[in-house]
PDB file of C-alpha atoms in Angstrom:
ATOM      1  CA  MET W   1       0.141  -0.049  -0.093  1.00  0.00           C
ATOM      2  CA  PRO W   2       1.567   3.313  -1.033  1.00  0.00           C
ATOM      3  CA  ALA W   3       2.293   5.715   1.727  1.00  0.00           C
ATOM      4  CA  GLU W   4      -0.138   8.873   2.145  1.00  0.00           C
ATOM      5  CA  PRO W   5       1.546  12.188   1.668  1.00  0.00           C
ATOM      6  CA  PRO W   6       2.112  13.938   4.921  1.00  0.00           C
ATOM      7  CA  PRO W   7      -0.840  16.563   5.904  1.00  0.00           C
ATOM      8  CA  GLN W   8      -0.529  20.060   4.935  1.00  0.00           C
ATOM      9  CA  GLY W   9      -2.310  23.137   6.461  1.00  0.00           C
ATOM     10  CA  TRP W  10      -4.159  23.223   9.606  1.00  0.00           C
ATOM     11  CA  ALA W  11      -4.344  19.366   9.583  1.00  0.00           C
ATOM     12  CA  ALA W  12      -0.480  19.261  10.181  1.00  0.00           C
ATOM     13  CA  LEU W  13      -0.607  20.958  13.665  1.00  0.00           C
ATOM     14  CA  ALA W  14      -1.933  17.835  15.493  1.00  0.00           C
ATOM     15  CA  PRO W  15      -2.634  14.209  14.704  1.00  0.00           C
ATOM     16  CA  PRO W  16      -6.330  12.997  14.391  1.00  0.00           C
ATOM     17  CA  ARG W  17      -7.607  12.142  17.818  1.00  0.00           C
ATOM     18  CA  GLY W  18      -7.682   8.478  18.271  1.00  0.00           C
ATOM     19  CA  ALA W  19      -5.619   7.605  15.310  1.00  0.00           C
ATOM     20  CA  ALA W  20      -3.719   5.101  17.237  1.00  0.00           C
ATOM     21  CA  ARG W  21      -6.838   3.003  17.643  1.00  0.00           C
ATOM     22  CA  VAL W  22      -7.200   2.253  14.232  1.00  0.00           C
ATOM     23  CA  PRO W  23      -4.701  -0.615  13.301  1.00  0.00           C
ATOM     24  CA  SER W  24      -2.786  -0.868  10.281  1.00  0.00           C
ATOM     25  CA  GLY W  25      -2.301  -3.782   7.982  1.00  0.00           C
ATOM     26  CA  PRO W  26      -4.592  -5.964   6.078  1.00  0.00           C
ATOM     27  CA  ALA W  27      -7.015  -6.125   8.947  1.00  0.00           C
ATOM     28  CA  SER W  28      -7.623  -2.500   8.973  1.00  0.00           C
ATOM     29  CA  ALA W  29      -8.273  -2.229   5.086  1.00  0.00           C
ATOM     30  CA  ALA W  30     -11.907  -3.679   5.687  1.00  0.00           C
ATOM     31  CA  ARG W  31     -12.542  -1.117   7.912  1.00  0.00           C
ATOM     32  CA  ARG W  32     -11.503   1.929   5.670  1.00  0.00           C
ATOM     33  CA  PRO W  33     -14.327   3.349   3.513  1.00  0.00           C
ATOM     34  CA  SER W  34     -13.795   1.613   0.198  1.00  0.00           C
ATOM     35  CA  GLY W  35     -16.762   1.496  -2.142  1.00  0.00           C
ATOM     36  CA  PRO W  36     -20.366   2.982  -1.830  1.00  0.00           C
ATOM     37  CA  ALA W  37     -21.608   0.442   0.879  1.00  0.00           C
ATOM     38  CA  GLU W  38     -19.072   1.549   3.580  1.00  0.00           C
ATOM     39  CA  PRO W  39     -19.704   5.319   3.567  1.00  0.00           C
ATOM     40  CA  ARG W  40     -23.371   4.758   3.647  1.00  0.00           C
ATOM     41  CA  SER W  41     -22.996   2.916   6.825  1.00  0.00           C
ATOM     42  CA  LEU W  42     -20.665   5.609   8.000  1.00  0.00           C
ATOM     43  CA  TRP W  43     -23.422   8.167   7.465  1.00  0.00           C
ATOM     44  CA  SER W  44     -26.578   6.446   8.337  1.00  0.00           C
ATOM     45  CA  ARG W  45     -27.481   7.624  11.900  1.00  0.00           C
ATOM     46  CA  GLU W  46     -28.076   5.151  14.534  1.00  0.00           C
ATOM     47  CA  PRO W  47     -31.742   4.435  15.251  1.00  0.00           C
ATOM     48  CA  MET W  48     -33.218   6.219  18.399  1.00  0.00           C
ATOM     49  CA  GLY W  49     -31.807   4.485  21.508  1.00  0.00           C
ATOM     50  CA  ALA W  50     -33.709   3.683  24.731  1.00  0.00           C
ATOM     51  CA  GLY W  51     -32.153   6.782  26.565  1.00  0.00           C
ATOM     52  CA  GLY W  52     -33.256   9.182  23.708  1.00  0.00           C
ATOM     53  CA  ARG W  53     -36.815   7.870  24.009  1.00  0.00           C
ATOM     54  CA  TRP W  54     -37.087   8.240  27.731  1.00  0.00           C
ATOM     55  CA  VAL W  55     -35.679  11.879  27.802  1.00  0.00           C
ATOM     56  CA  ARG W  56     -38.002  12.882  25.022  1.00  0.00           C
ATOM     57  CA  ALA W  57     -41.121  11.408  26.961  1.00  0.00           C
ATOM     58  CA  ALA W  58     -40.006  12.809  30.219  1.00  0.00           C
ATOM     59  CA  HIS W  59     -39.984  16.029  28.359  1.00  0.00           C
ATOM     60  CA  THR W  60     -43.249  15.678  27.023  1.00  0.00           C
ATOM     61  CA  ALA W  61     -44.859  14.250  30.135  1.00  0.00           C
ATOM     62  CA  LEU W  62     -43.519  17.060  31.927  1.00  0.00           C
ATOM     63  CA  SER W  63     -44.678  19.911  29.862  1.00  0.00           C
ATOM     64  CA  SER W  64     -48.176  18.441  29.400  1.00  0.00           C
ATOM     65  CA  THR W  65     -48.263  18.011  33.363  1.00  0.00           C
ATOM     66  CA  LEU W  66     -47.476  21.344  34.102  1.00  0.00           C
ATOM     67  CA  LEU W  67     -49.739  22.747  31.276  1.00  0.00           C
ATOM     68  CA  LEU W  68     -52.826  20.602  32.377  1.00  0.00           C
ATOM     69  CA  GLY W  69     -52.274  21.636  35.983  1.00  0.00           C
ATOM     70  CA  LEU W  70     -51.938  25.288  35.520  1.00  0.00           C
ATOM     71  CA  LEU W  71     -55.053  25.347  33.025  1.00  0.00           C
ATOM     72  CA  LEU W  72     -57.320  23.563  35.183  1.00  0.00           C
ATOM     73  CA  HIS W  73     -56.584  25.780  38.125  1.00  0.00           C
ATOM     74  CA  ARG W  74     -57.095  28.843  36.385  1.00  0.00           C
ATOM     75  CA  THR W  75     -59.629  28.061  33.490  1.00  0.00           C
ATOM     76  CA  GLY W  76     -62.591  28.064  35.903  1.00  0.00           C
ATOM     77  CA  GLU W  77     -61.939  31.633  37.190  1.00  0.00           C
ATOM     78  CA  GLN W  78     -61.269  32.956  33.516  1.00  0.00           C
ATOM     79  CA  GLU W  79     -64.410  31.128  32.045  1.00  0.00           C
ATOM     80  CA  GLU W  80     -66.471  33.303  34.627  1.00  0.00           C
ATOM     81  CA  ARG W  81     -64.976  36.304  33.284  1.00  0.00           C
ATOM     82  CA  GLY W  82     -65.016  35.257  29.636  1.00  0.00           C
ATOM     83  CA  GLU W  83     -61.218  35.212  29.248  1.00  0.00           C
ATOM     84  CA  LEU W  84     -60.160  32.384  27.252  1.00  0.00           C
ATOM     85  CA  LEU W  85     -57.749  34.053  24.962  1.00  0.00           C
ATOM     86  CA  GLN W  86     -54.894  34.053  27.188  1.00  0.00           C
ATOM     87  CA  PRO W  87     -55.168  30.337  27.894  1.00  0.00           C
ATOM     88  CA  LEU W  88     -55.431  29.540  24.282  1.00  0.00           C
ATOM     89  CA  ILE W  89     -52.316  31.299  23.619  1.00  0.00           C
ATOM     90  CA  PHE W  90     -50.678  29.775  26.401  1.00  0.00           C
ATOM     91  CA  VAL W  91     -51.660  26.283  25.025  1.00  0.00           C
ATOM     92  CA  LEU W  92     -50.074  27.165  21.645  1.00  0.00           C
ATOM     93  CA  LEU W  93     -46.799  28.487  22.928  1.00  0.00           C
ATOM     94  CA  VAL W  94     -46.311  25.320  25.019  1.00  0.00           C
ATOM     95  CA  LEU W  95     -47.197  23.137  21.936  1.00  0.00           C
ATOM     96  CA  CYS W  96     -44.746  25.291  19.803  1.00  0.00           C
ATOM     97  CA  SER W  97     -42.113  24.564  22.388  1.00  0.00           C
ATOM     98  CA  VAL W  98     -42.750  20.887  22.439  1.00  0.00           C
ATOM     99  CA  LEU W  99     -42.795  20.803  18.554  1.00  0.00           C
ATOM    100  CA  LEU W 100     -39.473  22.896  18.488  1.00  0.00           C
ATOM    101  CA  TYR W 101     -37.808  20.539  20.929  1.00  0.00           C
ATOM    102  CA  PHE W 102     -38.518  17.275  18.865  1.00  0.00           C
ATOM    103  CA  LYS W 103     -37.498  19.173  15.533  1.00  0.00           C
ATOM    104  CA  VAL W 104     -33.940  20.234  17.224  1.00  0.00           C
ATOM    105  CA  SER W 105     -33.463  16.802  18.873  1.00  0.00           C
ATOM    106  CA  LEU W 106     -34.297  14.817  15.812  1.00  0.00           C
ATOM    107  CA  MET W 107     -32.762  16.931  13.079  1.00  0.00           C
ATOM    108  CA  ASP W 108     -29.459  16.509  11.574  1.00  0.00           C
ATOM    109  CA  PRO W 109     -26.989  18.878  13.240  1.00  0.00           C
ATOM    110  CA  GLY W 110     -24.505  19.087  10.587  1.00  0.00           C
ATOM    111  CA  PHE W 111     -23.109  15.598  10.238  1.00  0.00           C
ATOM    112  CA  VAL W 112     -19.936  15.356   7.978  1.00  0.00           C
ATOM    113  CA  LYS W 113     -20.907  12.927   5.095  1.00  0.00           C
ATOM    114  CA  PRO W 114     -18.195  10.774   3.481  1.00  0.00           C
ATOM    115  CA  GLU W 115     -16.755  12.171   0.399  1.00  0.00           C
ATOM    116  CA  GLU W 116     -18.381   9.656  -2.067  1.00  0.00           C
ATOM    117  CA  GLU W 117     -22.038  10.452  -0.656  1.00  0.00           C
ATOM    118  CA  VAL W 118     -20.978  14.184  -0.731  1.00  0.00           C
ATOM    119  CA  LYS W 119     -20.190  14.028  -4.454  1.00  0.00           C
ATOM    120  CA  GLU W 120     -23.282  11.743  -5.210  1.00  0.00           C
ATOM    121  CA  GLY W 121     -25.374  14.437  -3.591  1.00  0.00           C
ATOM    122  CA  GLU W 122     -24.006  17.133  -5.429  1.00  0.00           C
ATOM    123  CA  ASN W 123     -24.441  15.318  -8.903  1.00  0.00           C
ATOM    124  CA  LYS W 124     -27.980  14.429  -8.218  1.00  0.00           C
ATOM    125  CA  GLY W 125     -28.727  17.881  -6.866  1.00  0.00           C
ATOM    126  CA  GLN W 126     -30.177  16.441  -3.733  1.00  0.00           C
ATOM    127  CA  GLY W 127     -27.661  17.125  -0.929  1.00  0.00           C
ATOM    128  CA  VAL W 128     -26.804  19.931   1.133  1.00  0.00           C
ATOM    129  CA  VAL W 129     -24.760  22.795  -0.535  1.00  0.00           C
ATOM    130  CA  ILE W 130     -21.154  21.864   0.640  1.00  0.00           C
ATOM    131  CA  PRO W 131     -18.955  24.966   0.804  1.00  0.00           C
ATOM    132  CA  GLN W 132     -16.068  24.826  -1.351  1.00  0.00           C
ATOM    133  CA  ILE W 133     -12.601  24.749   0.462  1.00  0.00           C
ATOM    134  CA  PRO W 134      -9.416  26.051  -1.251  1.00  0.00           C
ATOM    135  CA  GLY W 135      -7.441  23.587  -3.144  1.00  0.00           C
ATOM    136  CA  ASP W 136      -4.143  24.069  -1.083  1.00  0.00           C
ATOM    137  CA  VAL W 137      -5.801  23.242   2.324  1.00  0.00           C
ATOM    138  CA  LYS W 138      -5.738  19.732   3.256  1.00  0.00           C
ATOM    139  CA  LEU W 139      -8.484  18.543   5.808  1.00  0.00           C
ATOM    140  CA  ARG W 140      -7.473  16.213   8.547  1.00  0.00           C
ATOM    141  CA  ARG W 141      -9.068  12.875   8.578  1.00  0.00           C
ATOM    142  CA  CYS W 142     -11.132  11.757  11.604  1.00  0.00           C
ATOM    143  CA  GLY W 143      -9.592   8.935  13.611  1.00  0.00           C
ATOM    144  CA  TYR W 144     -12.817   7.623  14.564  1.00  0.00           C
ATOM    145  CA  CYS W 145     -15.288   7.648  11.622  1.00  0.00           C
ATOM    146  CA  LEU W 146     -12.638   8.202   9.131  1.00  0.00           C
ATOM    147  CA  VAL W 147     -14.198  11.271   7.186  1.00  0.00           C
ATOM    148  CA  LYS W 148     -12.387  14.404   6.167  1.00  0.00           C
ATOM    149  CA  GLN W 149     -13.092  16.754   8.845  1.00  0.00           C
ATOM    150  CA  PRO W 150     -13.654  20.283   8.010  1.00  0.00           C
ATOM    151  CA  MET W 151     -12.455  23.030  10.277  1.00  0.00           C
ATOM    152  CA  ARG W 152     -14.389  23.606  13.407  1.00  0.00           C
ATOM    153  CA  ALA W 153     -15.892  20.302  13.253  1.00  0.00           C
ATOM    154  CA  LYS W 154     -15.616  17.587  15.856  1.00  0.00           C
ATOM    155  CA  HIS W 155     -16.130  13.961  16.452  1.00  0.00           C
ATOM    156  CA  CYS W 156     -19.049  13.332  18.900  1.00  0.00           C
ATOM    157  CA  GLN W 157     -18.411   9.789  20.495  1.00  0.00           C
ATOM    158  CA  LEU W 158     -22.189   9.725  21.703  1.00  0.00           C
ATOM    159  CA  CYS W 159     -23.499  10.594  18.157  1.00  0.00           C
ATOM    160  CA  GLN W 160     -20.693   8.467  16.423  1.00  0.00           C
ATOM    161  CA  HIS W 161     -20.497  11.433  13.845  1.00  0.00           C
ATOM    162  CA  CYS W 162     -18.332  14.295  13.234  1.00  0.00           C
ATOM    163  CA  VAL W 163     -20.488  17.505  13.413  1.00  0.00           C
ATOM    164  CA  ARG W 164     -19.767  20.813  11.460  1.00  0.00           C
ATOM    165  CA  ARG W 165     -19.315  23.804  13.746  1.00  0.00           C
ATOM    166  CA  TYR W 166     -19.925  21.579  16.720  1.00  0.00           C
ATOM    167  CA  ASP W 167     -21.022  23.432  19.582  1.00  0.00           C
ATOM    168  CA  HIS W 168     -21.694  20.913  22.242  1.00  0.00           C
ATOM    169  CA  HIS W 169     -23.789  17.485  22.828  1.00  0.00           C
ATOM    170  CA  CYS W 170     -27.117  18.334  24.665  1.00  0.00           C
ATOM    171  CA  PRO W 171     -28.035  15.562  27.090  1.00  0.00           C
ATOM    172  CA  TRP W 172     -31.669  16.895  27.281  1.00  0.00           C
ATOM    173  CA  LEU W 173     -31.996  16.754  23.631  1.00  0.00           C
ATOM    174  CA  GLU W 174     -29.991  13.615  23.118  1.00  0.00           C
ATOM    175  CA  ASN W 175     -28.603  15.158  20.104  1.00  0.00           C
ATOM    176  CA  CYS W 176     -25.670  17.533  19.065  1.00  0.00           C
ATOM    177  CA  VAL W 177     -26.041  21.234  18.416  1.00  0.00           C
ATOM    178  CA  GLY W 178     -24.154  21.889  15.266  1.00  0.00           C
ATOM    179  CA  GLU W 179     -24.187  24.230  12.483  1.00  0.00           C
ATOM    180  CA  ARG W 180     -27.387  23.302  10.886  1.00  0.00           C
ATOM    181  CA  ASN W 181     -29.780  22.995  14.008  1.00  0.00           C
ATOM    182  CA  HIS W 182     -27.873  25.657  16.319  1.00  0.00           C
ATOM    183  CA  PRO W 183     -30.225  28.631  15.063  1.00  0.00           C
ATOM    184  CA  LEU W 184     -33.250  26.626  15.791  1.00  0.00           C
ATOM    185  CA  PHE W 185     -31.828  25.555  19.095  1.00  0.00           C
ATOM    186  CA  ILE W 186     -31.781  29.377  20.029  1.00  0.00           C
ATOM    187  CA  VAL W 187     -35.454  29.797  18.894  1.00  0.00           C
ATOM    188  CA  TYR W 188     -36.429  26.895  20.992  1.00  0.00           C
ATOM    189  CA  LEU W 189     -34.825  28.456  24.074  1.00  0.00           C
ATOM    190  CA  SER W 190     -36.327  31.658  23.618  1.00  0.00           C
ATOM    191  CA  VAL W 191     -39.885  30.115  22.987  1.00  0.00           C
ATOM    192  CA  GLN W 192     -39.210  27.850  26.203  1.00  0.00           C
ATOM    193  CA  LEU W 193     -38.237  30.820  28.258  1.00  0.00           C
ATOM    194  CA  VAL W 194     -41.398  32.753  27.406  1.00  0.00           C
ATOM    195  CA  VAL W 195     -43.399  29.613  28.449  1.00  0.00           C
ATOM    196  CA  LEU W 196     -41.565  29.360  31.718  1.00  0.00           C
ATOM    197  CA  LEU W 197     -41.978  32.868  32.647  1.00  0.00           C
ATOM    198  CA  TRP W 198     -45.750  32.752  31.698  1.00  0.00           C
ATOM    199  CA  GLY W 199     -46.064  29.532  33.578  1.00  0.00           C
ATOM    200  CA  GLY W 200     -44.560  30.955  36.455  1.00  0.00           C
ATOM    201  CA  HIS W 201     -46.525  34.199  36.739  1.00  0.00           C
ATOM    202  CA  VAL W 202     -49.606  31.829  36.727  1.00  0.00           C
ATOM    203  CA  ALA W 203     -48.407  29.466  39.234  1.00  0.00           C
ATOM    204  CA  TRP W 204     -47.453  32.639  41.504  1.00  0.00           C
ATOM    205  CA  SER W 205     -50.705  34.408  40.994  1.00  0.00           C
ATOM    206  CA  GLY W 206     -52.649  31.457  42.076  1.00  0.00           C
ATOM    207  CA  LEU W 207     -50.833  31.156  45.409  1.00  0.00           C
ATOM    208  CA  TYR W 208     -52.364  32.834  48.534  1.00  0.00           C
ATOM    209  CA  PHE W 209     -50.387  32.071  51.450  1.00  0.00           C
ATOM    210  CA  GLU W 210     -51.850  30.926  54.855  1.00  0.00           C
ATOM    211  CA  GLN W 211     -49.952  29.004  57.693  1.00  0.00           C
ATOM    212  CA  SER W 212     -52.329  25.850  57.879  1.00  0.00           C
ATOM    213  CA  TRP W 213     -51.857  22.188  56.853  1.00  0.00           C
ATOM    214  CA  GLU W 214     -55.298  22.570  54.860  1.00  0.00           C
ATOM    215  CA  TRP W 215     -53.681  25.484  52.736  1.00  0.00           C
ATOM    216  CA  LEU W 216     -50.579  23.185  51.906  1.00  0.00           C
ATOM    217  CA  GLN W 217     -52.739  20.320  50.771  1.00  0.00           C
ATOM    218  CA  HIS W 218     -54.830  22.487  48.240  1.00  0.00           C
ATOM    219  CA  ASN W 219     -51.673  24.485  46.962  1.00  0.00           C
ATOM    220  CA  ILE W 220     -49.084  21.858  46.972  1.00  0.00           C
ATOM    221  CA  PHE W 221     -49.338  21.440  43.174  1.00  0.00           C
ATOM    222  CA  LEU W 222     -48.826  25.248  42.376  1.00  0.00           C
ATOM    223  CA  LEU W 223     -46.052  25.705  45.048  1.00  0.00           C
ATOM    224  CA  VAL W 224     -44.269  22.383  43.385  1.00  0.00           C
ATOM    225  CA  SER W 225     -44.840  23.579  39.904  1.00  0.00           C
ATOM    226  CA  PHE W 226     -43.600  27.240  40.796  1.00  0.00           C
ATOM    227  CA  LEU W 227     -40.399  25.780  42.221  1.00  0.00           C
ATOM    228  CA  LEU W 228     -39.716  23.598  39.158  1.00  0.00           C
ATOM    229  CA  ILE W 229     -40.609  26.315  36.634  1.00  0.00           C
ATOM    230  CA  LEU W 230     -38.010  28.671  38.673  1.00  0.00           C
ATOM    231  CA  ILE W 231     -35.171  26.137  38.480  1.00  0.00           C
ATOM    232  CA  PHE W 232     -35.944  25.403  34.769  1.00  0.00           C
ATOM    233  CA  THR W 233     -36.091  29.456  34.072  1.00  0.00           C
ATOM    234  CA  ILE W 234     -32.772  29.933  35.642  1.00  0.00           C
ATOM    235  CA  VAL W 235     -31.358  27.211  33.745  1.00  0.00           C
ATOM    236  CA  VAL W 236     -32.741  28.242  30.262  1.00  0.00           C
ATOM    237  CA  LEU W 237     -31.935  32.022  30.956  1.00  0.00           C
ATOM    238  CA  LEU W 238     -28.330  31.167  31.566  1.00  0.00           C
ATOM    239  CA  LEU W 239     -27.834  29.053  28.820  1.00  0.00           C
ATOM    240  CA  LEU W 240     -29.746  31.419  26.411  1.00  0.00           C
ATOM    241  CA  VAL W 241     -27.469  34.422  27.637  1.00  0.00           C
ATOM    242  CA  SER W 242     -24.283  32.418  27.354  1.00  0.00           C
ATOM    243  CA  GLN W 243     -25.395  31.052  23.876  1.00  0.00           C
ATOM    244  CA  LEU W 244     -26.111  34.427  22.405  1.00  0.00           C
ATOM    245  CA  TYR W 245     -22.898  35.848  23.742  1.00  0.00           C
ATOM    246  CA  LEU W 246     -20.777  33.116  22.033  1.00  0.00           C
ATOM    247  CA  ILE W 247     -22.778  33.602  18.861  1.00  0.00           C
ATOM    248  CA  SER W 248     -22.020  37.262  18.903  1.00  0.00           C
ATOM    249  CA  CYS W 249     -18.251  36.560  19.198  1.00  0.00           C
ATOM    250  CA  ASN W 250     -18.603  33.839  16.436  1.00  0.00           C
ATOM    251  CA  THR W 251     -17.268  31.081  18.622  1.00  0.00           C
ATOM    252  CA  THR W 252     -18.612  27.865  19.926  1.00  0.00           C
ATOM    253  CA  THR W 253     -18.833  26.287  23.275  1.00  0.00           C
ATOM    254  CA  TRP W 254     -16.246  23.668  22.515  1.00  0.00           C
ATOM    255  CA  GLU W 255     -13.874  26.198  21.194  1.00  0.00           C
ATOM    256  CA  PHE W 256     -14.583  28.461  24.200  1.00  0.00           C
ATOM    257  CA  MET W 257     -13.800  25.788  26.641  1.00  0.00           C
ATOM    258  CA  SER W 258     -10.980  23.937  24.788  1.00  0.00           C
ATOM    259  CA  SER W 259      -9.228  26.825  22.985  1.00  0.00           C
ATOM    260  CA  HIS W 260      -6.116  25.951  24.427  1.00  0.00           C
ATOM    261  CA  ARG W 261      -6.417  22.278  23.160  1.00  0.00           C
ATOM    262  CA  ILE W 262      -7.492  23.230  19.619  1.00  0.00           C
ATOM    263  CA  SER W 263      -4.665  23.368  16.931  1.00  0.00           C
ATOM    264  CA  TYR W 264      -6.063  26.120  14.750  1.00  0.00           C
ATOM    265  CA  LEU W 265      -6.784  28.193  17.531  1.00  0.00           C
ATOM    266  CA  ARG W 266      -3.432  28.022  19.321  1.00  0.00           C
ATOM    267  CA  HIS W 267      -1.613  28.582  16.215  1.00  0.00           C
ATOM    268  CA  SER W 268      -3.661  31.515  15.036  1.00  0.00           C
ATOM    269  CA  GLU W 269      -2.380  35.133  15.182  1.00  0.00           C
ATOM    270  CA  LEU W 270      -5.564  36.298  16.135  1.00  0.00           C
ATOM    271  CA  GLU W 271      -7.523  35.637  19.438  1.00  0.00           C
ATOM    272  CA  ASN W 272     -10.490  34.702  17.426  1.00  0.00           C
ATOM    273  CA  PRO W 273     -10.025  34.174  13.780  1.00  0.00           C
ATOM    274  CA  PHE W 274     -13.849  33.741  13.045  1.00  0.00           C
ATOM    275  CA  ASP W 275     -14.935  37.111  14.651  1.00  0.00           C
ATOM    276  CA  GLN W 276     -16.133  39.355  11.836  1.00  0.00           C
ATOM    277  CA  GLY W 277     -18.027  41.897  14.099  1.00  0.00           C
ATOM    278  CA  ILE W 278     -21.200  41.450  16.049  1.00  0.00           C
ATOM    279  CA  ILE W 279     -23.496  42.431  13.263  1.00  0.00           C
ATOM    280  CA  LEU W 280     -22.146  40.161  10.626  1.00  0.00           C
ATOM    281  CA  ASN W 281     -21.651  37.481  13.309  1.00  0.00           C
ATOM    282  CA  LEU W 282     -25.166  37.539  14.042  1.00  0.00           C
ATOM    283  CA  TRP W 283     -26.353  37.897  10.163  1.00  0.00           C
ATOM    284  CA  ARG W 284     -24.211  34.923   9.137  1.00  0.00           C
ATOM    285  CA  PHE W 285     -25.504  32.580  11.984  1.00  0.00           C
ATOM    286  CA  PHE W 286     -29.443  33.534  12.023  1.00  0.00           C
ATOM    287  CA  CYS W 287     -29.603  34.330   8.161  1.00  0.00           C
ATOM    288  CA  SER W 288     -27.320  32.177   6.171  1.00  0.00           C
ATOM    289  CA  ARG W 289     -28.914  29.190   4.650  1.00  0.00           C
ATOM    290  CA  HIS W 290     -25.708  27.540   3.601  1.00  0.00           C
ATOM    291  CA  LEU W 291     -22.955  25.764   5.288  1.00  0.00           C
ATOM    292  CA  THR W 292     -19.586  28.020   5.631  1.00  0.00           C
ATOM    293  CA  ALA W 293     -16.313  26.984   4.687  1.00  0.00           C
ATOM    294  CA  TRP W 294     -14.664  28.373   7.605  1.00  0.00           C
ATOM    295  CA  GLU W 295     -11.114  27.712   6.085  1.00  0.00           C
ATOM    296  CA  ASN W 296     -11.931  30.618   3.831  1.00  0.00           C
ATOM    297  CA  ILE W 297     -12.289  32.926   6.673  1.00  0.00           C
ATOM    298  CA  TYR W 298      -9.540  31.338   8.705  1.00  0.00           C
ATOM    299  CA  PHE W 299      -6.718  31.830   6.226  1.00  0.00           C
ATOM    300  CA  HIS W 300      -8.025  35.118   5.223  1.00  0.00           C
ATOM    301  CA  ARG W 301      -7.882  36.689   8.671  1.00  0.00           C
ATOM    302  CA  ASN W 302      -4.493  35.243   9.359  1.00  0.00           C
ATOM    303  CA  SER W 303      -1.704  37.021   7.465  1.00  0.00           C
ATOM    304  CA  GLU W 304       0.119  33.646   7.301  1.00  0.00           C
ATOM    305  CA  PRO W 305      -1.289  30.073   6.844  1.00  0.00           C
ATOM    306  CA  VAL W 306      -0.422  27.876   9.641  1.00  0.00           C
TER     307      VAL W 306
END
């Protein structure tokens, strides 16, 4: 087997993680993506596991329980006053939040396809628009799934795929947050925050405090609901604020937490080579419909390629 040429560009800065785990020799040849069958198995996503089903079922059950409890407590008083518009809007917001949750958790976050399927998708005109990378830039090959890994992509060992512009793996979604579903993830957090604030207001307004055991029996559901909603509100608010800050800087959670270990950030002349200003960063994140070739921005911002 002829020796492969040494990696160039940003790929030469660090060897692929896990490369030592791939054995060499004839036994490893069968594992390499040769032919159309092997890339298809690499790309096809695993069926939803039991953990994912339990997490999504828990999210749906918790949302439904809180919704029904708050509605049953407040609807009687509002029916007497003829106010049904606010409960209807609240129900629609909760349904929208649940639908967004399933959309973000089940959609493709930006999995990196093997080269054979990318070319096939481009020829048929059915695939995602893949950004063009400069010819002199050599991509590193992932040591786990053996696909050519674009800049800012990372292999997720839970999803068993490389994800473009990898941000983090969300355990509550049982899915990665990447370049394709990250904007919708922000929309989901925003809608969820509105639902939690509204639900917290409904639960708090229904409480009237008395120091008696009978009062606690009649208001235990509202009290527990308010405490749960308060905890979830703090978590969602902190997550949304931190995400918006990172987006305005055009960085990801993974890059922010591991910048000292990422080769293209350690060897860059700029602290953040992808930052193009708040307005352009937000415009590119929320309004761009195509995947971005981050190599173009990286080598353009740095005076010398690394």
